[in-house]
Coordinates of C-alpha atoms in Angstrom, one line a residue:
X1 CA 11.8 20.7 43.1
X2 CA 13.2 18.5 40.4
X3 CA 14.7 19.7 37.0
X4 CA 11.8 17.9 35.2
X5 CA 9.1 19.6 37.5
X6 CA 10.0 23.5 37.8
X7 CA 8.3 26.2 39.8
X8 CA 5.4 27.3 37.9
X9 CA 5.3 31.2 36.9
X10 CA 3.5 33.2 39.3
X11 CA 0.7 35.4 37.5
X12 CA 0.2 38.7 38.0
X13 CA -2.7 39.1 40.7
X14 CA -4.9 42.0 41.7
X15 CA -2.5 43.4 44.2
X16 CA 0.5 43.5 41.7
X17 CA -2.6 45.4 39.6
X18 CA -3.3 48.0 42.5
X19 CA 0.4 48.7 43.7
X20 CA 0.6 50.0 40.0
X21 CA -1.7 53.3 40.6
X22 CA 0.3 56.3 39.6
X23 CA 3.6 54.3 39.4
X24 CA 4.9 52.3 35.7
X25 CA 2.1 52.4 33.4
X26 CA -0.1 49.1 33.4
X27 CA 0.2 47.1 29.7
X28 CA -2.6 45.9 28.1
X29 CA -4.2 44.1 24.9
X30 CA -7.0 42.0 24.2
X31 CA -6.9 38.0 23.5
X32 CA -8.7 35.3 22.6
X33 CA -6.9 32.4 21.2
X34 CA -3.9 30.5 22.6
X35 CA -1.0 31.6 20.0
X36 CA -2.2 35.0 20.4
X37 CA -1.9 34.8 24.2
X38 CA 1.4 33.2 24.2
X39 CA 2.9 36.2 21.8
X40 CA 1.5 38.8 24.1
X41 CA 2.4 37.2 27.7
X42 CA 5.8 38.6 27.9
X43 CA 4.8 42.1 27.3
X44 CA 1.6 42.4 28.7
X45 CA 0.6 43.0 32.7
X46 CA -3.2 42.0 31.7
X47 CA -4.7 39.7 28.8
X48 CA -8.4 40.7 28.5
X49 CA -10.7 38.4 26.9
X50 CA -12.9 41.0 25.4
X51 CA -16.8 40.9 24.4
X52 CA -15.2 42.8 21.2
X53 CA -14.3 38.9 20.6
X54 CA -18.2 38.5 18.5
X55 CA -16.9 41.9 16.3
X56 CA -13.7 40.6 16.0
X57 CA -13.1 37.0 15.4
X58 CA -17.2 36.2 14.8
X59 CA -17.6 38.9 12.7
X60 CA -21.0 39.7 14.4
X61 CA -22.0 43.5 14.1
X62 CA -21.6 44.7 17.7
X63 CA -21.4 42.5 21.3
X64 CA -24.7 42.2 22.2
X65 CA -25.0 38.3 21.1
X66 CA -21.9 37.1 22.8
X67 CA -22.7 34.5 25.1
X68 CA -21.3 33.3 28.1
X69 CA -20.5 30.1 26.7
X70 CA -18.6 31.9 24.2
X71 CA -16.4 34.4 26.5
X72 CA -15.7 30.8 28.5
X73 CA -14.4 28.4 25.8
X74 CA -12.1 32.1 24.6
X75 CA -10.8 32.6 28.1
X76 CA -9.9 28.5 28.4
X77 CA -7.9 29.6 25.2
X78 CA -6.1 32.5 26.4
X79 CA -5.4 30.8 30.0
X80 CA -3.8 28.0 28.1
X81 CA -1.5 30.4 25.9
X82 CA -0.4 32.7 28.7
X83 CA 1.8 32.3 32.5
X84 CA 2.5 35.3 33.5
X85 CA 0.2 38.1 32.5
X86 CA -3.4 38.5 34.6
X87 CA -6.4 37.2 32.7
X88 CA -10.0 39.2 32.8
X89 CA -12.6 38.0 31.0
X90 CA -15.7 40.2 30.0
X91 CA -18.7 39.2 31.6
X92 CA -21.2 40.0 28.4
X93 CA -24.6 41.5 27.7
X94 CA -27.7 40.3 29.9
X95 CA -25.5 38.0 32.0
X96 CA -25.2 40.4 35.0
X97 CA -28.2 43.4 35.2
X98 CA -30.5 41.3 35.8
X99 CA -29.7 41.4 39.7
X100 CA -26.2 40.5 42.3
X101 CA -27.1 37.1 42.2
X102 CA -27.1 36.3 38.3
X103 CA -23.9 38.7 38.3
X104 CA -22.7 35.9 40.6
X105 CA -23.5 33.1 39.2
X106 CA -22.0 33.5 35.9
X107 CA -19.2 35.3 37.4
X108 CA -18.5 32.2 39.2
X109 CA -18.5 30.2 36.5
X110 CA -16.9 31.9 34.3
X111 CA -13.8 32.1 36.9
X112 CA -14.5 28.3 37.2
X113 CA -14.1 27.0 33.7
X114 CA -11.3 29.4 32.9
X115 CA -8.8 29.5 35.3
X116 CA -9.1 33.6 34.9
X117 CA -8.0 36.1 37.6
X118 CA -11.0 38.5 37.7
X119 CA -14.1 39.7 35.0
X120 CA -14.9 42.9 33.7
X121 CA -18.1 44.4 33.5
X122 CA -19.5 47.4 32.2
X123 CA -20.2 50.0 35.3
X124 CA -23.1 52.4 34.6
X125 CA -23.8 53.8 38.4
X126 CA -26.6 51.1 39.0
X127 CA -24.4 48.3 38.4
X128 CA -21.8 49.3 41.9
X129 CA -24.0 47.2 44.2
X130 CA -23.5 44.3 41.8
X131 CA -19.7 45.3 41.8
X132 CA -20.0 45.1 45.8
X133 CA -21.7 42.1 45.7
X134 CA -19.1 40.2 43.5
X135 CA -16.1 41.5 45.6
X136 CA -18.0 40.6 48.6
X137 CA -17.7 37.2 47.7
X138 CA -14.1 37.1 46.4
X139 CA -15.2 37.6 42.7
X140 CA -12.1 40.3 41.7
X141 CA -14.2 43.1 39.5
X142 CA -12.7 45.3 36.7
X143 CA -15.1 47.9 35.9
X144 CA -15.6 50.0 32.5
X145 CA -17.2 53.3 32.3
X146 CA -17.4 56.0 29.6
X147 CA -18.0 54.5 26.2
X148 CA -19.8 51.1 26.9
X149 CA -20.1 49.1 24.1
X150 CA -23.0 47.0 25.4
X151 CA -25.2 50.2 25.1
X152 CA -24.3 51.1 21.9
X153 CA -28.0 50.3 20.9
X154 CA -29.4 52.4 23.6
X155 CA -27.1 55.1 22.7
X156 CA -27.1 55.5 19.1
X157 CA -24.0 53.9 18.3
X158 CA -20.2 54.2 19.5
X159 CA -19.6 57.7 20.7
X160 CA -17.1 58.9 22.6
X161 CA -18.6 60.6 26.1
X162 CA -18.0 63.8 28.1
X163 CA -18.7 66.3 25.9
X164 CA -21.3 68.3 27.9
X165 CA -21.4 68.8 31.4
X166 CA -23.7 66.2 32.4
X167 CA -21.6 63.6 30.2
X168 CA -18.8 64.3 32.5
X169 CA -21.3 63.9 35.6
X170 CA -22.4 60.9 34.5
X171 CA -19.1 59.2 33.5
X172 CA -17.4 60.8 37.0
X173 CA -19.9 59.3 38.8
X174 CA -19.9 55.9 37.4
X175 CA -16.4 55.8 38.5
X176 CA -16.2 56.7 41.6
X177 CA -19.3 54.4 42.5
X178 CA -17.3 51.5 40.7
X179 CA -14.6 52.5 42.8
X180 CA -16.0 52.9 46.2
X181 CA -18.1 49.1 45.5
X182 CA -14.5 47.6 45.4
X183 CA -13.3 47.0 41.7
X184 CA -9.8 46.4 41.7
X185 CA -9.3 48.4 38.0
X186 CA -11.5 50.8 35.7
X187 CA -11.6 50.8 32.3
X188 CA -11.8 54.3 30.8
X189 CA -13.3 54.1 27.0
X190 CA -14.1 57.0 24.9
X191 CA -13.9 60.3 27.0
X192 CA -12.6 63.7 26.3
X193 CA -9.0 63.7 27.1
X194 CA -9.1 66.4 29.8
X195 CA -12.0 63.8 31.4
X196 CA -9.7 61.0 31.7
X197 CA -7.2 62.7 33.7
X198 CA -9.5 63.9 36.1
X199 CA -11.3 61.1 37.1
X200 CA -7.5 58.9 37.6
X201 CA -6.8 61.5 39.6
X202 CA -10.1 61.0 41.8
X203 CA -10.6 57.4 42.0
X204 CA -7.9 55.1 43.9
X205 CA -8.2 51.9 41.9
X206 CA -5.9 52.2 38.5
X207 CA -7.2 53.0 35.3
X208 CA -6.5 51.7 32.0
X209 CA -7.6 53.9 28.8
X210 CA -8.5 53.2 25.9
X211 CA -9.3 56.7 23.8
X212 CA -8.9 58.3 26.7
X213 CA -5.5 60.0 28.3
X214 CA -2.0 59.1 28.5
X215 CA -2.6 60.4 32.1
X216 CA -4.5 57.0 32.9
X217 CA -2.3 54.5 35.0
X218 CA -2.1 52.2 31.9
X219 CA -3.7 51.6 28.8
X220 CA -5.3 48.9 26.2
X221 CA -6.1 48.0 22.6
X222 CA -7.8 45.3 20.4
X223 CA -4.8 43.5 19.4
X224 CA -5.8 43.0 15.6
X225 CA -6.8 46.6 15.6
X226 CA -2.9 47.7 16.5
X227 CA -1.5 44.9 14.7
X228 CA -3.6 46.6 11.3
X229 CA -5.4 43.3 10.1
X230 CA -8.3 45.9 9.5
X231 CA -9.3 48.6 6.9
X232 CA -10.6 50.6 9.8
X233 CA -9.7 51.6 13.0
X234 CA -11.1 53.9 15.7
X235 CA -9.3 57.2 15.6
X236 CA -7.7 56.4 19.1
X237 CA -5.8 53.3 17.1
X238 CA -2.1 53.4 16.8
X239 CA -1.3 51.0 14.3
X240 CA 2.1 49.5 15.0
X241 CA 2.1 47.0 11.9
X242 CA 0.5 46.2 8.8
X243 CA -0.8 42.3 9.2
X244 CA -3.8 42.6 7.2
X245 CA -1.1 43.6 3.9
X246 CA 1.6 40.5 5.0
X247 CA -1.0 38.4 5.3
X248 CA -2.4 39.0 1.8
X249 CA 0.7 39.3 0.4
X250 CA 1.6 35.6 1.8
X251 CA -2.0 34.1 0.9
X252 CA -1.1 35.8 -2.9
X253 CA 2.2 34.3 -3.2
X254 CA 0.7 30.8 -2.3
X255 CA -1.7 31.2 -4.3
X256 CA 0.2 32.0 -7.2
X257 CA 2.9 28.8 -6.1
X258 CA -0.1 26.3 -6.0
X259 CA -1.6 27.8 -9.5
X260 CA 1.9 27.4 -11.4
X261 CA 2.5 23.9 -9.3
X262 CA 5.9 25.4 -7.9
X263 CA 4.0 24.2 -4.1
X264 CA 4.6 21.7 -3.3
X265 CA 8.6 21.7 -3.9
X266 CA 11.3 19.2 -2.8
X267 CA 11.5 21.0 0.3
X268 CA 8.3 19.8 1.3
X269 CA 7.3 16.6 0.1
X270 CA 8.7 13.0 1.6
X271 CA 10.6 10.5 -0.4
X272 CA 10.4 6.6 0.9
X273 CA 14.2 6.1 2.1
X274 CA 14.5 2.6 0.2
X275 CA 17.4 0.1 1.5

C-alpha cells in the first residue's frame, strides 16, 4: 500500500458493539452534520443519527414529521464527517409499523444511500418480528424501549416510564422481545433508575441509557443538549459546556465590530501586490 493510498480506518462494527456487554462502557452522542461528526469520531464508539434531528436542527415540535429522506441526506452527512466510530441511523415515524416488509425496504435504503452500519428503531413488543425480520436479512437492528419519542402523542407527552408495576412489565418485556428477535443494542430512555439496571442485567445484547442508569453497558446524549446551546434541558442532561452563551457572545462582538466598522480590519482584507 503506497504512502499516497493508506489503509482506510476500520469502523467499529456490531461485533466490536456486542463484545462490549458488561465490559468498558460503550460512548455515545447524536449527529447530524459533517463538522459535528468529525469532532465526535475520536471519542465516540457510536454516532447516532437521531429522529431528535426535526426537534433539533428543524426546529419542528416533536419527530413525528421527519422523513426518511431527511434521516438519509443527515446520515450521508455524518458518514462523511466520521471513520472510525459506528453510524446508526433512526429509522422514523410510519416508515416501519406498517408491516416486515416496509420495515425492510426503507431499512435497506436507508443503509444504501448512507453508508451506515445498522438503524434504530423504536421496540414496543409488536415491533420484535419486524426486528427478526430485519436481522434475518442482514439489516443490523438497534432497538429502543422505555420512553419512545415517536409515541409521545399517544402518550401524552415525554414521560419517563416504570413507575407502576405494569410500566416496568411493559418496558421488561419490550426488551427482552427486542432482544430475543436479534437486535444487536437497546436503547434504554426514560426509566426509573432501579429499572434500568434490571433489565441490562436480563437481556444479553448491550444497553445504552439515556435517563436511565449508570448500570447500562454505555450511555448517550443529544450532543447540543450536553454542549448547552439550549435554555432547556431534560433533567437527565449533564451540561459539559455553555455553547449557546460563546456563541452569543461571539455573534455580539461581531456585531458590535461591523456596527462601529472595526470588521473588516487589515487582517482581513486583500491589497493588489503592485510591481
Amino acid at each position: 500500500m503506497s504512502a499516497q493510498n493508506p489503509a482506510p480506518v476500520k469502523r467499529i462494527g456490531v461485533p466490536d458493539i456486542r463484545a462490549r456487554k458488561g465490559d468498558e462502557p460503550l460512548v455515545c452522542l447524536t449527529a447530524y452534520d459533517a463538522p459535528t461528526a468529525r469532532l465526535l469520531d475520536p471519542h465516540c464508539d457510536v454516532l447516532l443519527v437521531g429522529d431528535s434531528v426535526g426537534m433539533v436542527v428543524h426546529g419542528l415540535p416533536n419527530t413525528i414529521p421527519v422523513t426518511v429522506d431527511m434521516m438519509i441526506l443527515h446520515g450521508q452527512a455524518v458518514m462523511r464527517g466520521g471513520s472510525r466510530a459506528m453510524v446508526v441511523v433512526d429509522m422514523p415515524f410510519g416508515s416501519y409499523e406498517a408491516s416486515p416488509e416496509q420495515a425492510f425496504m426503507n431499512a435497506a435504503r436507508i443503509l444504501r444511500e448512507t453508508g451506515a452500519q445498522a438503524v434504530k428503531l423504536e421496540s414496543g413488543v409488536y415491533i420484535a418480528d419486524t426486528i427478526r425480520y430485519l436481522v434475518d436479512r442482514g439489516v443490523p437492528v438497534m432497538a429502543h424501549v422505555g420512553l419512545r419519542p415517536q409515541a409521545a402523542l399517544a402518550e401524552g407527552g415525554f414521560k419517563a416510564k416504570g413507575r407502576s408495576e405494569d410500566e416496568r412489565a411493559r418496558v421488561l418485556n419490550e426488551a427482552r422481545a427486542a432482544d430475543a428477535a436479534g437486535a444487536f443494542a437497546i436503547v434504554v430512555e426514560g426509566v426509573a433508575e432501579d429499572l434500568a439496571a434490571e433489565l441490562t442485567g436480563v437481556v444479553a445484547a448491550p444497553t445504552i441509557g439515556i435517563g436511565a442508569s449508570a448500570s447500562c453497558d454505555g450511555q448517550i446524549l443529544v450532543t447540543p443538549d450536553m454542549l448547552g446551546l439550549f435554555d432547556w434541558t431534560p433533567r437527565f442532561v449533564k451540561r459539559y459546556a455553555d455553547l449557546k452563551g460563546l456563541t452569543e457572545d461571539a455573534v455580539k462582538a461581531y456585531a458590535d465590530d461591523v456596527r462601529a466598522r472595526r470588521f473588516p480590519g487589515p487582517d482581513q482584507v486583500y491589497r493588489i501586490t503592485r510591481a
